[in-house]
mmCIF file of C-alpha atoms in Angstrom:
data_model
loop_
_atom_site.group_PDB
_atom_site.id
_atom_site.type_symbol
_atom_site.label_atom_id
_atom_site.label_comp_id
_atom_site.label_asym_id
_atom_site.label_seq_id
_atom_site.Cartn_x
_atom_site.Cartn_y
_atom_site.Cartn_z
ATOM 1 C CA MET V 1 22.211 -18.850 -64.742
ATOM 2 C CA ASN V 2 25.182 -17.891 -66.584
ATOM 3 C CA TYR V 3 27.437 -20.021 -64.613
ATOM 4 C CA PHE V 4 28.048 -23.571 -63.569
ATOM 5 C CA VAL V 5 28.550 -24.419 -59.781
ATOM 6 C CA ASP V 6 30.808 -27.215 -59.235
ATOM 7 C CA PHE V 7 29.893 -28.933 -55.969
ATOM 8 C CA ALA V 8 31.756 -31.431 -53.608
ATOM 9 C CA CYS V 9 31.353 -32.350 -49.813
ATOM 10 C CA ARG V 10 33.073 -35.012 -47.443
ATOM 11 C CA SER V 11 32.976 -35.540 -43.706
ATOM 12 C CA LEU V 12 35.052 -36.873 -41.003
ATOM 13 C CA ASN V 13 33.175 -38.905 -38.343
ATOM 14 C CA LYS V 14 34.194 -38.095 -34.561
ATOM 15 C CA VAL V 15 36.276 -40.995 -33.380
ATOM 16 C CA GLY V 16 34.247 -43.950 -32.211
ATOM 17 C CA GLU V 17 31.140 -43.017 -33.987
ATOM 18 C CA GLU V 18 29.803 -44.748 -36.887
ATOM 19 C CA LEU V 19 27.387 -42.053 -37.935
ATOM 20 C CA CYS V 20 28.265 -38.445 -38.715
ATOM 21 C CA GLY V 21 26.523 -35.650 -36.700
ATOM 22 C CA ASP V 22 26.930 -33.096 -39.717
ATOM 23 C CA LYS V 23 24.771 -33.476 -42.947
ATOM 24 C CA VAL V 24 24.835 -31.791 -46.276
ATOM 25 C CA GLU V 25 22.105 -31.439 -48.880
ATOM 26 C CA PHE V 26 22.545 -30.100 -52.422
ATOM 27 C CA PHE V 27 19.961 -29.517 -55.112
ATOM 28 C CA ARG V 28 20.385 -28.250 -58.585
ATOM 29 C CA THR V 29 17.981 -27.075 -61.249
ATOM 30 C CA THR V 30 18.426 -24.971 -64.240
ATOM 31 C CA ASP V 31 17.044 -22.106 -62.316
ATOM 32 C CA CYS V 32 18.626 -22.141 -58.946
ATOM 33 C CA VAL V 33 21.293 -24.108 -56.940
ATOM 34 C CA ILE V 34 20.777 -24.791 -52.951
ATOM 35 C CA ALA V 35 23.208 -25.874 -50.529
ATOM 36 C CA VAL V 36 22.733 -26.839 -46.908
ATOM 37 C CA LEU V 37 25.101 -27.785 -44.222
ATOM 38 C CA SER V 38 23.866 -28.642 -40.752
ATOM 39 C CA ASP V 39 25.564 -29.763 -37.501
ATOM 40 C CA GLY V 40 23.485 -31.427 -35.056
ATOM 41 C CA LEU V 41 24.042 -31.113 -31.154
ATOM 42 C CA GLY V 42 26.416 -33.353 -29.845
ATOM 43 C CA SER V 43 27.581 -36.412 -31.982
ATOM 44 C CA GLY V 44 26.560 -39.853 -32.956
ATOM 45 C CA VAL V 45 22.918 -40.960 -33.637
ATOM 46 C CA LYS V 46 21.132 -38.128 -31.919
ATOM 47 C CA ALA V 47 23.169 -35.490 -33.804
ATOM 48 C CA ASN V 48 22.743 -37.235 -37.023
ATOM 49 C CA ILE V 49 18.984 -37.318 -36.625
ATOM 50 C CA LEU V 50 19.063 -33.774 -35.808
ATOM 51 C CA ALA V 51 21.409 -32.759 -38.617
ATOM 52 C CA THR V 52 19.198 -34.828 -41.028
ATOM 53 C CA LEU V 53 15.907 -33.582 -40.089
ATOM 54 C CA SER V 54 17.273 -29.721 -40.147
ATOM 55 C CA SER V 55 18.879 -30.181 -43.629
ATOM 56 C CA LYS V 56 15.940 -31.889 -45.082
ATOM 57 C CA ILE V 57 13.594 -29.260 -43.744
ATOM 58 C CA ALA V 58 15.454 -26.467 -44.938
ATOM 59 C CA ILE V 59 16.328 -27.866 -48.539
ATOM 60 C CA THR V 60 12.622 -29.121 -48.895
ATOM 61 C CA MET V 61 11.298 -25.751 -47.969
ATOM 62 C CA LEU V 62 13.611 -23.574 -49.942
ATOM 63 C CA LYS V 63 12.947 -25.536 -53.088
ATOM 64 C CA ALA V 64 9.224 -24.892 -52.521
ATOM 65 C CA GLY V 65 9.960 -20.983 -52.483
ATOM 66 C CA LEU V 66 9.511 -20.690 -48.703
ATOM 67 C CA SER V 67 11.408 -18.120 -46.702
ATOM 68 C CA ILE V 68 14.201 -18.525 -44.080
ATOM 69 C CA ASP V 69 11.770 -17.107 -41.622
ATOM 70 C CA GLU V 70 9.441 -20.018 -42.220
ATOM 71 C CA VAL V 71 12.314 -22.478 -42.216
ATOM 72 C CA VAL V 72 13.510 -21.568 -38.923
ATOM 73 C CA ASP V 73 10.018 -21.454 -37.454
ATOM 74 C CA THR V 74 9.529 -25.116 -38.759
ATOM 75 C CA MET V 75 12.767 -26.315 -37.397
ATOM 76 C CA VAL V 76 12.117 -24.837 -33.751
ATOM 77 C CA HIS V 77 8.578 -26.387 -33.681
ATOM 78 C CA THR V 78 9.633 -29.759 -35.408
ATOM 79 C CA LEU V 79 13.056 -30.926 -34.060
ATOM 80 C CA PRO V 80 12.994 -33.354 -31.116
ATOM 81 C CA VAL V 81 14.194 -31.991 -27.912
ATOM 82 C CA CYS V 82 17.254 -33.649 -26.301
ATOM 83 C CA GLN V 83 16.026 -35.101 -22.795
ATOM 84 C CA VAL V 84 19.375 -34.308 -21.189
ATOM 85 C CA ARG V 85 20.163 -30.814 -22.386
ATOM 86 C CA LYS V 86 16.633 -30.002 -22.949
ATOM 87 C CA LEU V 87 17.468 -28.479 -26.258
ATOM 88 C CA ALA V 88 16.453 -29.089 -29.946
ATOM 89 C CA TYR V 89 19.436 -27.638 -31.544
ATOM 90 C CA SER V 90 21.006 -27.771 -34.984
ATOM 91 C CA THR V 91 23.407 -25.147 -36.820
ATOM 92 C CA LEU V 92 22.666 -24.322 -40.662
ATOM 93 C CA THR V 93 24.422 -22.623 -43.248
ATOM 94 C CA ILE V 94 22.427 -21.956 -46.365
ATOM 95 C CA VAL V 95 23.735 -20.868 -49.837
ATOM 96 C CA LYS V 96 21.079 -20.311 -52.415
ATOM 97 C CA ILE V 97 21.915 -19.202 -56.168
ATOM 98 C CA ASP V 98 19.130 -17.850 -58.544
ATOM 99 C CA VAL V 99 18.816 -17.793 -62.047
ATOM 100 C CA SER V 100 20.190 -14.177 -62.289
ATOM 101 C CA ASP V 101 23.345 -15.385 -60.221
ATOM 102 C CA ASN V 102 22.336 -13.744 -56.982
ATOM 103 C CA VAL V 103 23.638 -15.369 -53.907
ATOM 104 C CA TYR V 104 21.807 -15.445 -50.677
ATOM 105 C CA VAL V 105 23.841 -16.844 -47.634
ATOM 106 C CA VAL V 106 22.166 -17.765 -44.264
ATOM 107 C CA GLU V 107 24.358 -18.754 -41.171
ATOM 108 C CA ILE V 108 22.974 -19.783 -37.903
ATOM 109 C CA ASP V 109 25.590 -20.699 -35.462
ATOM 110 C CA ASN V 110 28.052 -22.477 -37.944
ATOM 111 C CA PRO V 111 31.558 -21.015 -38.674
ATOM 112 C CA SER V 112 31.387 -18.110 -41.216
ATOM 113 C CA VAL V 113 31.518 -18.912 -44.894
ATOM 114 C CA PHE V 114 34.806 -18.745 -46.609
ATOM 115 C CA PHE V 115 34.179 -16.825 -49.618
ATOM 116 C CA ILE V 116 37.245 -16.717 -51.952
ATOM 117 C CA ARG V 117 37.259 -13.918 -55.034
ATOM 118 C CA ASP V 118 40.296 -12.998 -57.034
ATOM 119 C CA GLY V 119 42.636 -15.137 -55.014
ATOM 120 C CA GLY V 120 41.842 -13.703 -51.674
ATOM 121 C CA VAL V 121 39.251 -14.465 -48.885
ATOM 122 C CA LYS V 122 36.803 -11.751 -48.740
ATOM 123 C CA PRO V 123 34.758 -11.238 -45.776
ATOM 124 C CA LEU V 124 30.907 -11.379 -46.591
ATOM 125 C CA GLU V 125 28.929 -8.194 -45.745
ATOM 126 C CA SER V 126 26.010 -9.567 -43.571
ATOM 127 C CA THR V 127 23.217 -8.436 -41.309
ATOM 128 C CA GLU V 128 21.946 -9.999 -38.075
ATOM 129 C CA ARG V 129 18.304 -10.580 -36.971
ATOM 130 C CA PHE V 130 16.487 -12.843 -34.598
ATOM 131 C CA ILE V 131 13.698 -15.463 -35.643
ATOM 132 C CA ASN V 132 12.169 -17.284 -32.792
ATOM 133 C CA GLY V 133 15.169 -16.754 -30.531
ATOM 134 C CA ARG V 134 17.700 -17.777 -33.191
ATOM 135 C CA THR V 135 20.277 -15.220 -34.407
ATOM 136 C CA ILE V 136 20.642 -15.576 -38.183
ATOM 137 C CA LYS V 137 23.263 -13.635 -40.229
ATOM 138 C CA GLU V 138 22.222 -12.903 -44.028
ATOM 139 C CA SER V 139 24.604 -11.891 -46.932
ATOM 140 C CA GLN V 140 23.766 -11.209 -50.432
ATOM 141 C CA PHE V 141 25.912 -10.518 -53.518
ATOM 142 C CA VAL V 142 26.229 -11.336 -57.375
ATOM 143 C CA LEU V 143 28.347 -14.271 -58.607
ATOM 144 C CA GLN V 144 31.511 -13.803 -60.418
ATOM 145 C CA GLU V 145 33.349 -16.440 -62.564
ATOM 146 C CA GLY V 146 35.990 -18.184 -60.189
ATOM 147 C CA ASP V 147 34.203 -17.363 -57.037
ATOM 148 C CA THR V 148 34.511 -20.195 -54.350
ATOM 149 C CA LEU V 149 32.335 -20.625 -51.318
ATOM 150 C CA VAL V 150 33.624 -23.257 -48.558
ATOM 151 C CA LEU V 151 31.090 -24.315 -45.922
ATOM 152 C CA THR V 152 32.369 -25.916 -42.766
ATOM 153 C CA SER V 153 31.178 -27.420 -39.634
ATOM 154 C CA ASP V 154 32.997 -26.492 -36.384
ATOM 155 C CA GLY V 155 35.096 -29.633 -36.542
ATOM 156 C CA VAL V 156 37.180 -27.604 -38.941
ATOM 157 C CA ILE V 157 38.073 -24.536 -36.797
ATOM 158 C CA HIS V 158 38.588 -26.931 -33.683
ATOM 159 C CA ALA V 159 40.762 -29.331 -35.602
ATOM 160 C CA GLY V 160 44.082 -30.072 -33.441
ATOM 161 C CA VAL V 161 42.451 -29.006 -30.074
ATOM 162 C CA GLY V 162 44.439 -30.601 -27.513
ATOM 163 C CA THR V 163 46.765 -32.637 -29.684
ATOM 164 C CA VAL V 164 48.919 -30.595 -32.414
ATOM 165 C CA LEU V 165 47.367 -27.120 -31.464
ATOM 166 C CA ASN V 166 46.239 -25.965 -28.049
ATOM 167 C CA LEU V 167 43.224 -23.953 -29.236
ATOM 168 C CA GLY V 168 42.517 -25.662 -32.615
ATOM 169 C CA TRP V 169 42.873 -24.230 -36.037
ATOM 170 C CA SER V 170 41.231 -20.750 -36.044
ATOM 171 C CA TRP V 171 38.956 -19.285 -38.709
ATOM 172 C CA PRO V 172 41.833 -16.801 -39.904
ATOM 173 C CA GLU V 173 44.269 -19.833 -40.331
ATOM 174 C CA VAL V 174 41.898 -21.820 -42.176
ATOM 175 C CA SER V 175 41.423 -18.690 -44.382
ATOM 176 C CA CYS V 176 45.078 -18.473 -44.916
ATOM 177 C CA PHE V 177 45.190 -21.916 -46.061
ATOM 178 C CA LEU V 178 42.403 -21.748 -48.442
ATOM 179 C CA GLN V 179 43.812 -18.618 -49.832
ATOM 180 C CA SER V 180 47.216 -20.498 -50.524
ATOM 181 C CA VAL V 181 45.737 -23.521 -52.128
ATOM 182 C CA ILE V 182 42.652 -22.284 -54.156
ATOM 183 C CA ASP V 183 43.492 -21.530 -57.903
ATOM 184 C CA GLU V 184 41.729 -21.379 -61.303
ATOM 185 C CA GLU V 185 42.248 -24.965 -61.672
ATOM 186 C CA LYS V 186 41.490 -26.486 -58.404
ATOM 187 C CA THR V 187 37.863 -28.609 -58.547
ATOM 188 C CA ALA V 188 35.581 -28.513 -55.613
ATOM 189 C CA ARG V 189 36.421 -31.888 -54.850
ATOM 190 C CA GLU V 190 40.031 -30.979 -54.703
ATOM 191 C CA ILE V 191 39.638 -28.047 -52.436
ATOM 192 C CA THR V 192 37.158 -30.194 -50.171
ATOM 193 C CA ASN V 193 39.845 -32.933 -49.997
ATOM 194 C CA LEU V 194 42.803 -30.814 -49.345
ATOM 195 C CA LEU V 195 41.077 -28.788 -46.466
ATOM 196 C CA LEU V 196 39.852 -32.059 -44.947
ATOM 197 C CA ASP V 197 43.124 -33.883 -45.127
ATOM 198 C CA VAL V 198 44.709 -31.165 -43.213
ATOM 199 C CA CYS V 199 41.904 -31.551 -40.433
ATOM 200 C CA SER V 200 42.554 -35.251 -40.242
ATOM 201 C CA ASP V 201 46.372 -34.569 -39.765
ATOM 202 C CA LEU V 202 45.642 -32.030 -36.949
ATOM 203 C CA TYR V 203 43.449 -34.565 -35.242
ATOM 204 C CA VAL V 204 45.969 -37.120 -35.860
ATOM 205 C CA GLY V 205 43.586 -39.442 -37.283
ATOM 206 C CA GLN V 206 41.406 -39.292 -34.500
ATOM 207 C CA PRO V 207 38.697 -36.483 -35.239
ATOM 208 C CA GLY V 208 37.552 -34.996 -31.751
ATOM 209 C CA ASP V 209 34.565 -33.843 -33.413
ATOM 210 C CA ASP V 210 32.375 -34.417 -36.749
ATOM 211 C CA THR V 211 34.176 -32.357 -39.362
ATOM 212 C CA THR V 212 32.570 -31.419 -42.764
ATOM 213 C CA VAL V 213 33.625 -29.303 -45.645
ATOM 214 C CA ALA V 214 31.217 -28.520 -48.459
ATOM 215 C CA THR V 215 32.828 -26.411 -51.592
ATOM 216 C CA LEU V 216 31.149 -24.707 -54.207
ATOM 217 C CA LYS V 217 33.145 -23.317 -57.019
ATOM 218 C CA VAL V 218 31.814 -21.224 -59.852
ATOM 219 C CA MET V 219 32.658 -21.521 -63.442
ATOM 220 C CA LYS V 220 31.699 -21.090 -66.972
ATOM 221 C CA PRO V 221 29.904 -24.088 -68.495
ATOM 222 C CA LYS V 222 31.554 -26.740 -70.232
ATOM 223 C CA TRP V 223 29.708 -28.809 -72.871
ATOM 224 C CA ALA V 224 29.822 -32.313 -74.217
ATOM 225 C CA THR V 225 27.384 -34.001 -76.609
ATOM 226 C CA LEU V 226 27.262 -37.656 -76.776
ATOM 227 C CA PHE V 227 25.222 -39.611 -79.670
ATOM 228 C CA ALA V 228 24.580 -43.253 -79.300
ATOM 229 C CA GLY V 229 22.317 -45.752 -81.053
ATOM 230 C CA PRO V 230 20.437 -45.072 -84.485
ATOM 231 C CA PRO V 231 17.321 -43.224 -84.649
ATOM 232 C CA GLN V 232 14.209 -45.020 -85.019
ATOM 233 C CA VAL V 233 13.427 -43.382 -88.333
ATOM 234 C CA LYS V 234 16.306 -43.226 -90.858
ATOM 235 C CA LEU V 235 15.123 -39.841 -92.079
ATOM 236 C CA GLU V 236 16.316 -38.497 -88.474
ATOM 237 C CA ASP V 237 19.792 -39.535 -89.236
ATOM 238 C CA GLN V 238 20.678 -35.888 -90.890
ATOM 239 C CA GLN V 239 18.924 -34.173 -88.086
ATOM 240 C CA VAL V 240 20.962 -36.059 -85.151
ATOM 241 C CA VAL V 241 24.270 -35.363 -87.104
ATOM 242 C CA LYS V 242 23.533 -31.875 -87.728
ATOM 243 C CA THR V 243 22.702 -31.292 -83.915
ATOM 244 C CA LEU V 244 26.114 -33.019 -82.836
ATOM 245 C CA MET V 245 28.179 -31.373 -85.144
ATOM 246 C CA LYS V 246 26.754 -27.885 -84.456
ATOM 247 C CA SER V 247 27.114 -28.334 -80.583
ATOM 248 C CA SER V 248 29.745 -26.740 -78.634
ATOM 249 C CA GLY V 249 32.328 -28.343 -76.609
ATOM 250 C CA LYS V 250 33.388 -31.978 -76.751
ATOM 251 C CA LYS V 251 31.661 -34.420 -79.335
ATOM 252 C CA ILE V 252 31.437 -38.120 -78.633
ATOM 253 C CA ILE V 253 30.060 -41.148 -80.471
ATOM 254 C CA CYS V 254 29.178 -44.449 -78.888
ATOM 255 C CA GLY V 255 28.212 -47.383 -81.005
ATOM 256 C CA GLY V 256 29.484 -48.648 -84.522
ATOM 257 C CA THR V 257 26.177 -47.782 -86.178
ATOM 258 C CA ALA V 258 26.195 -44.132 -84.801
ATOM 259 C CA ALA V 259 29.759 -43.745 -86.108
ATOM 260 C CA ASN V 260 28.818 -45.135 -89.380
ATOM 261 C CA ILE V 261 25.808 -42.763 -89.657
ATOM 262 C CA VAL V 262 28.050 -39.569 -88.624
ATOM 263 C CA ALA V 263 30.907 -40.739 -90.928
ATOM 264 C CA ARG V 264 28.388 -40.804 -93.893
ATOM 265 C CA GLU V 265 26.667 -37.665 -93.196
ATOM 266 C CA ILE V 266 29.785 -35.634 -92.766
ATOM 267 C CA GLY V 267 31.797 -37.531 -95.485
ATOM 268 C CA GLU V 268 34.749 -38.662 -93.432
ATOM 269 C CA GLU V 269 36.256 -42.084 -92.821
ATOM 270 C CA ILE V 270 36.141 -44.197 -89.907
ATOM 271 C CA GLN V 271 39.742 -44.981 -88.601
ATOM 272 C CA THR V 272 39.514 -48.063 -86.390
ATOM 273 C CA SER V 273 41.979 -49.353 -83.983
ATOM 274 C CA PHE V 274 42.863 -52.843 -83.146
ATOM 275 C CA ASP V 275 44.655 -52.070 -80.073
ATOM 276 C CA TYR V 276 43.007 -54.080 -77.148
ATOM 277 C CA ILE V 277 44.017 -52.311 -73.893
ATOM 278 C CA ASP V 278 41.499 -54.236 -72.069
ATOM 279 C CA PRO V 279 39.875 -57.354 -73.413
ATOM 280 C CA ARG V 280 36.445 -56.090 -71.709
ATOM 281 C CA PHE V 281 36.221 -53.446 -74.021
ATOM 282 C CA PRO V 282 36.548 -53.167 -77.724
ATOM 283 C CA PRO V 283 39.212 -50.790 -79.148
ATOM 284 C CA ILE V 284 38.246 -47.077 -79.895
ATOM 285 C CA ALA V 285 38.086 -45.454 -83.249
ATOM 286 C CA SER V 286 38.409 -42.126 -84.625
ATOM 287 C CA ILE V 287 36.762 -39.910 -86.971
ATOM 288 C CA ARG V 288 37.857 -36.362 -88.004
ATOM 289 C CA GLY V 289 36.101 -33.590 -85.940
ATOM 290 C CA ILE V 290 35.078 -36.120 -83.343
ATOM 291 C CA ASP V 291 36.673 -36.134 -79.850
ATOM 292 C CA LEU V 292 36.019 -39.682 -79.041
ATOM 293 C CA VAL V 293 34.699 -42.844 -80.614
ATOM 294 C CA THR V 294 33.790 -45.947 -79.030
ATOM 295 C CA GLU V 295 31.764 -49.034 -79.057
ATOM 296 C CA GLY V 296 28.269 -48.698 -77.726
ATOM 297 C CA VAL V 297 26.585 -50.594 -74.774
ATOM 298 C CA LEU V 298 29.830 -52.363 -73.319
ATOM 299 C CA THR V 299 31.756 -49.253 -73.030
ATOM 300 C CA ILE V 300 29.018 -46.870 -71.877
ATOM 301 C CA LYS V 301 28.297 -49.615 -69.086
ATOM 302 C CA GLY V 302 31.992 -49.561 -68.243
ATOM 303 C CA ALA V 303 32.066 -45.953 -67.958
ATOM 304 C CA VAL V 304 28.953 -45.974 -65.692
ATOM 305 C CA GLU V 305 30.640 -48.444 -63.296
ATOM 306 C CA ILE V 306 33.790 -46.355 -63.228
ATOM 307 C CA LEU V 307 31.584 -43.134 -62.335
ATOM 308 C CA LYS V 308 30.004 -45.058 -59.659
ATOM 309 C CA ASP V 309 33.229 -45.773 -58.091
ATOM 310 C CA VAL V 310 34.254 -42.007 -58.508
ATOM 311 C CA GLN V 311 30.858 -41.084 -56.738
ATOM 312 C CA MET V 312 31.605 -43.645 -53.941
ATOM 313 C CA ASN V 313 35.038 -42.649 -53.375
ATOM 314 C CA SER V 314 35.785 -39.318 -51.761
ATOM 315 C CA ARG V 315 39.369 -40.070 -52.096
ATOM 316 C CA PHE V 316 39.314 -39.747 -55.867
ATOM 317 C CA GLU V 317 42.171 -38.683 -57.822
ATOM 318 C CA LYS V 318 42.202 -37.838 -61.553
ATOM 319 C CA LEU V 319 41.304 -40.649 -63.859
ATOM 320 C CA GLU V 320 43.796 -42.103 -66.209
ATOM 321 C CA GLU V 321 43.278 -42.535 -69.740
ATOM 322 C CA GLY V 322 43.150 -46.236 -71.009
ATOM 323 C CA HIS V 323 40.383 -48.350 -72.743
ATOM 324 C CA GLY V 324 37.632 -46.601 -74.235
ATOM 325 C CA ALA V 325 35.263 -46.796 -70.851
ATOM 326 C CA ALA V 326 38.084 -45.018 -68.981
ATOM 327 C CA ARG V 327 38.656 -42.377 -71.659
ATOM 328 C CA LEU V 328 34.581 -41.825 -71.752
ATOM 329 C CA ALA V 329 34.392 -41.531 -67.956
ATOM 330 C CA LYS V 330 37.385 -39.143 -67.826
ATOM 331 C CA LEU V 331 35.868 -36.932 -70.440
ATOM 332 C CA LEU V 332 32.454 -36.791 -69.073
ATOM 333 C CA TYR V 333 33.809 -36.331 -65.561
ATOM 334 C CA GLU V 334 36.691 -33.991 -65.749
ATOM 335 C CA GLU V 335 36.281 -31.932 -69.093
ATOM 336 C CA CYS V 336 32.596 -31.062 -69.016
ATOM 337 C CA THR V 337 29.903 -29.556 -66.724
ATOM 338 C CA HIS V 338 26.880 -29.970 -69.031
ATOM 339 C CA ILE V 339 26.198 -33.207 -71.006
ATOM 340 C CA GLN V 340 23.733 -33.416 -73.952
ATOM 341 C CA LEU V 341 22.672 -37.132 -74.798
ATOM 342 C CA LEU V 342 21.321 -37.639 -78.190
ATOM 343 C CA ILE V 343 19.949 -41.351 -78.039
ATOM 344 C CA GLY V 344 18.454 -43.283 -80.965
ATOM 345 C CA ARG V 345 15.476 -45.512 -79.979
ATOM 346 C CA ALA V 346 16.160 -48.140 -82.700
ATOM 347 C CA ILE V 347 16.444 -51.490 -80.991
ATOM 348 C CA ASN V 348 19.270 -54.186 -81.684
ATOM 349 C CA ALA V 349 17.827 -57.372 -81.440
ATOM 350 C CA ALA V 350 21.066 -58.814 -80.172
ATOM 351 C CA HIS V 351 20.891 -56.601 -76.985
ATOM 352 C CA GLN V 352 17.167 -57.506 -76.157
ATOM 353 C CA ASN V 353 16.856 -58.348 -72.532
ATOM 354 C CA PRO V 354 14.077 -60.917 -71.705
ATOM 355 C CA ASP V 355 13.841 -59.538 -68.107
ATOM 356 C CA PHE V 356 12.225 -56.401 -69.374
ATOM 357 C CA PRO V 357 9.307 -55.511 -71.564
ATOM 358 C CA LYS V 358 9.723 -56.082 -75.317
ATOM 359 C CA GLU V 359 9.924 -52.165 -76.067
ATOM 360 C CA LEU V 360 12.883 -51.901 -73.625
ATOM 361 C CA SER V 361 16.407 -52.832 -74.438
ATOM 362 C CA ILE V 362 19.759 -53.078 -72.475
ATOM 363 C CA LYS V 363 20.878 -49.953 -74.577
ATOM 364 C CA LEU V 364 18.274 -47.776 -73.106
ATOM 365 C CA ARG V 365 18.604 -49.034 -69.751
ATOM 366 C CA VAL V 366 22.428 -48.308 -69.621
ATOM 367 C CA ILE V 367 21.591 -44.888 -70.956
ATOM 368 C CA GLU V 368 19.346 -44.165 -68.122
ATOM 369 C CA GLU V 369 22.041 -45.502 -65.599
ATOM 370 C CA LEU V 370 24.607 -43.125 -67.337
ATOM 371 C CA GLU V 371 22.276 -40.198 -66.945
ATOM 372 C CA GLU V 372 21.659 -41.040 -63.155
ATOM 373 C CA ILE V 373 25.203 -41.413 -62.428
ATOM 374 C CA LEU V 374 26.304 -38.206 -64.199
ATOM 375 C CA ILE V 375 23.541 -36.186 -62.237
ATOM 376 C CA LYS V 376 24.829 -37.786 -59.002
ATOM 377 C CA VAL V 377 28.311 -36.466 -59.834
ATOM 378 C CA GLY V 378 27.063 -33.177 -60.268
ATOM 379 C CA LYS V 379 26.673 -32.767 -63.958
ATOM 380 C CA VAL V 380 23.826 -31.082 -65.661
ATOM 381 C CA VAL V 381 22.217 -33.605 -68.224
ATOM 382 C CA HIS V 382 20.011 -32.977 -70.974
ATOM 383 C CA ILE V 383 18.567 -35.975 -72.938
ATOM 384 C CA GLN V 384 16.780 -36.096 -76.414
ATOM 385 C CA TYR V 385 15.441 -39.200 -78.173
ATOM 386 C CA PHE V 386 15.057 -40.092 -81.692
#
């Protein structure tokens, strides 16, 4: 895959409902990207169950390489039937991108996907066919850098019905709005929030339907490489530093010992700061040719906590730089899509945790947490231990 697909989604629950009747699933590997948006019949618990089952069935089967025909057939024979309406109904929008950058879009009763290329909304050329009584629309095309696909539930185009607008916000009007706000710099999260905020305003803060937006934006990969902790074998110091310095993109060092290794191997001095911006985190340092040099475990743990807040907070705004943990979180979240972690396994006795087996350390556990949260916020992570 030549491109990175930035992804974000967010929902508004129908007023008075604790559960959303829409569900989004997203799956990424080095070979493919799959996004599924499902809208269950009605609202509340029943709709949530229908949407969750539909999206889980679809993404699980597609991950396994099964066809859309098999997905729809399974849904028809699996979904529980509403006793009132005698229907087992859930809409679907599916986007699948393969390793050759081919895009396959399937739409079943959801609003048409908004496809933005070269600053304009382009209609997807689709064909229709029937599977077990369901009409599906299929589209195929090849990705280009800058392409954006916005998936929505019908709560978006119905926004404002009976309040601000008589007939709701139509598909062409949503299209015009997206065309006016999407540019090269906007992230998937920013596009999602901009559209959903307008929907909330049109509903006057009282959504009359579950409203969901999922955005996929195509960009060139941006790399960062982070080196933390000395290797178990000192002879590997040179190899780690060589890998770091030859890597493209941002270069980060976390930990005093790691910084000393790099400085020694490349023949540069460490410039240490004594400016404690936040007493919880040691000051940062600098080495010529390195983008960020910080303390180790405390700083990485702090960055993990910041990234967890980002992942939970759909109203996230751009991170501000400050102490080392904030700078690390900002760099990893905002300035790269792919992250290579070079992790030394040498155990610092001061970091030993009696609650874990002796061969584990706090440092390695924090690295695992960092890898986990980076994947959750949509990054592609490669880890190599030394």
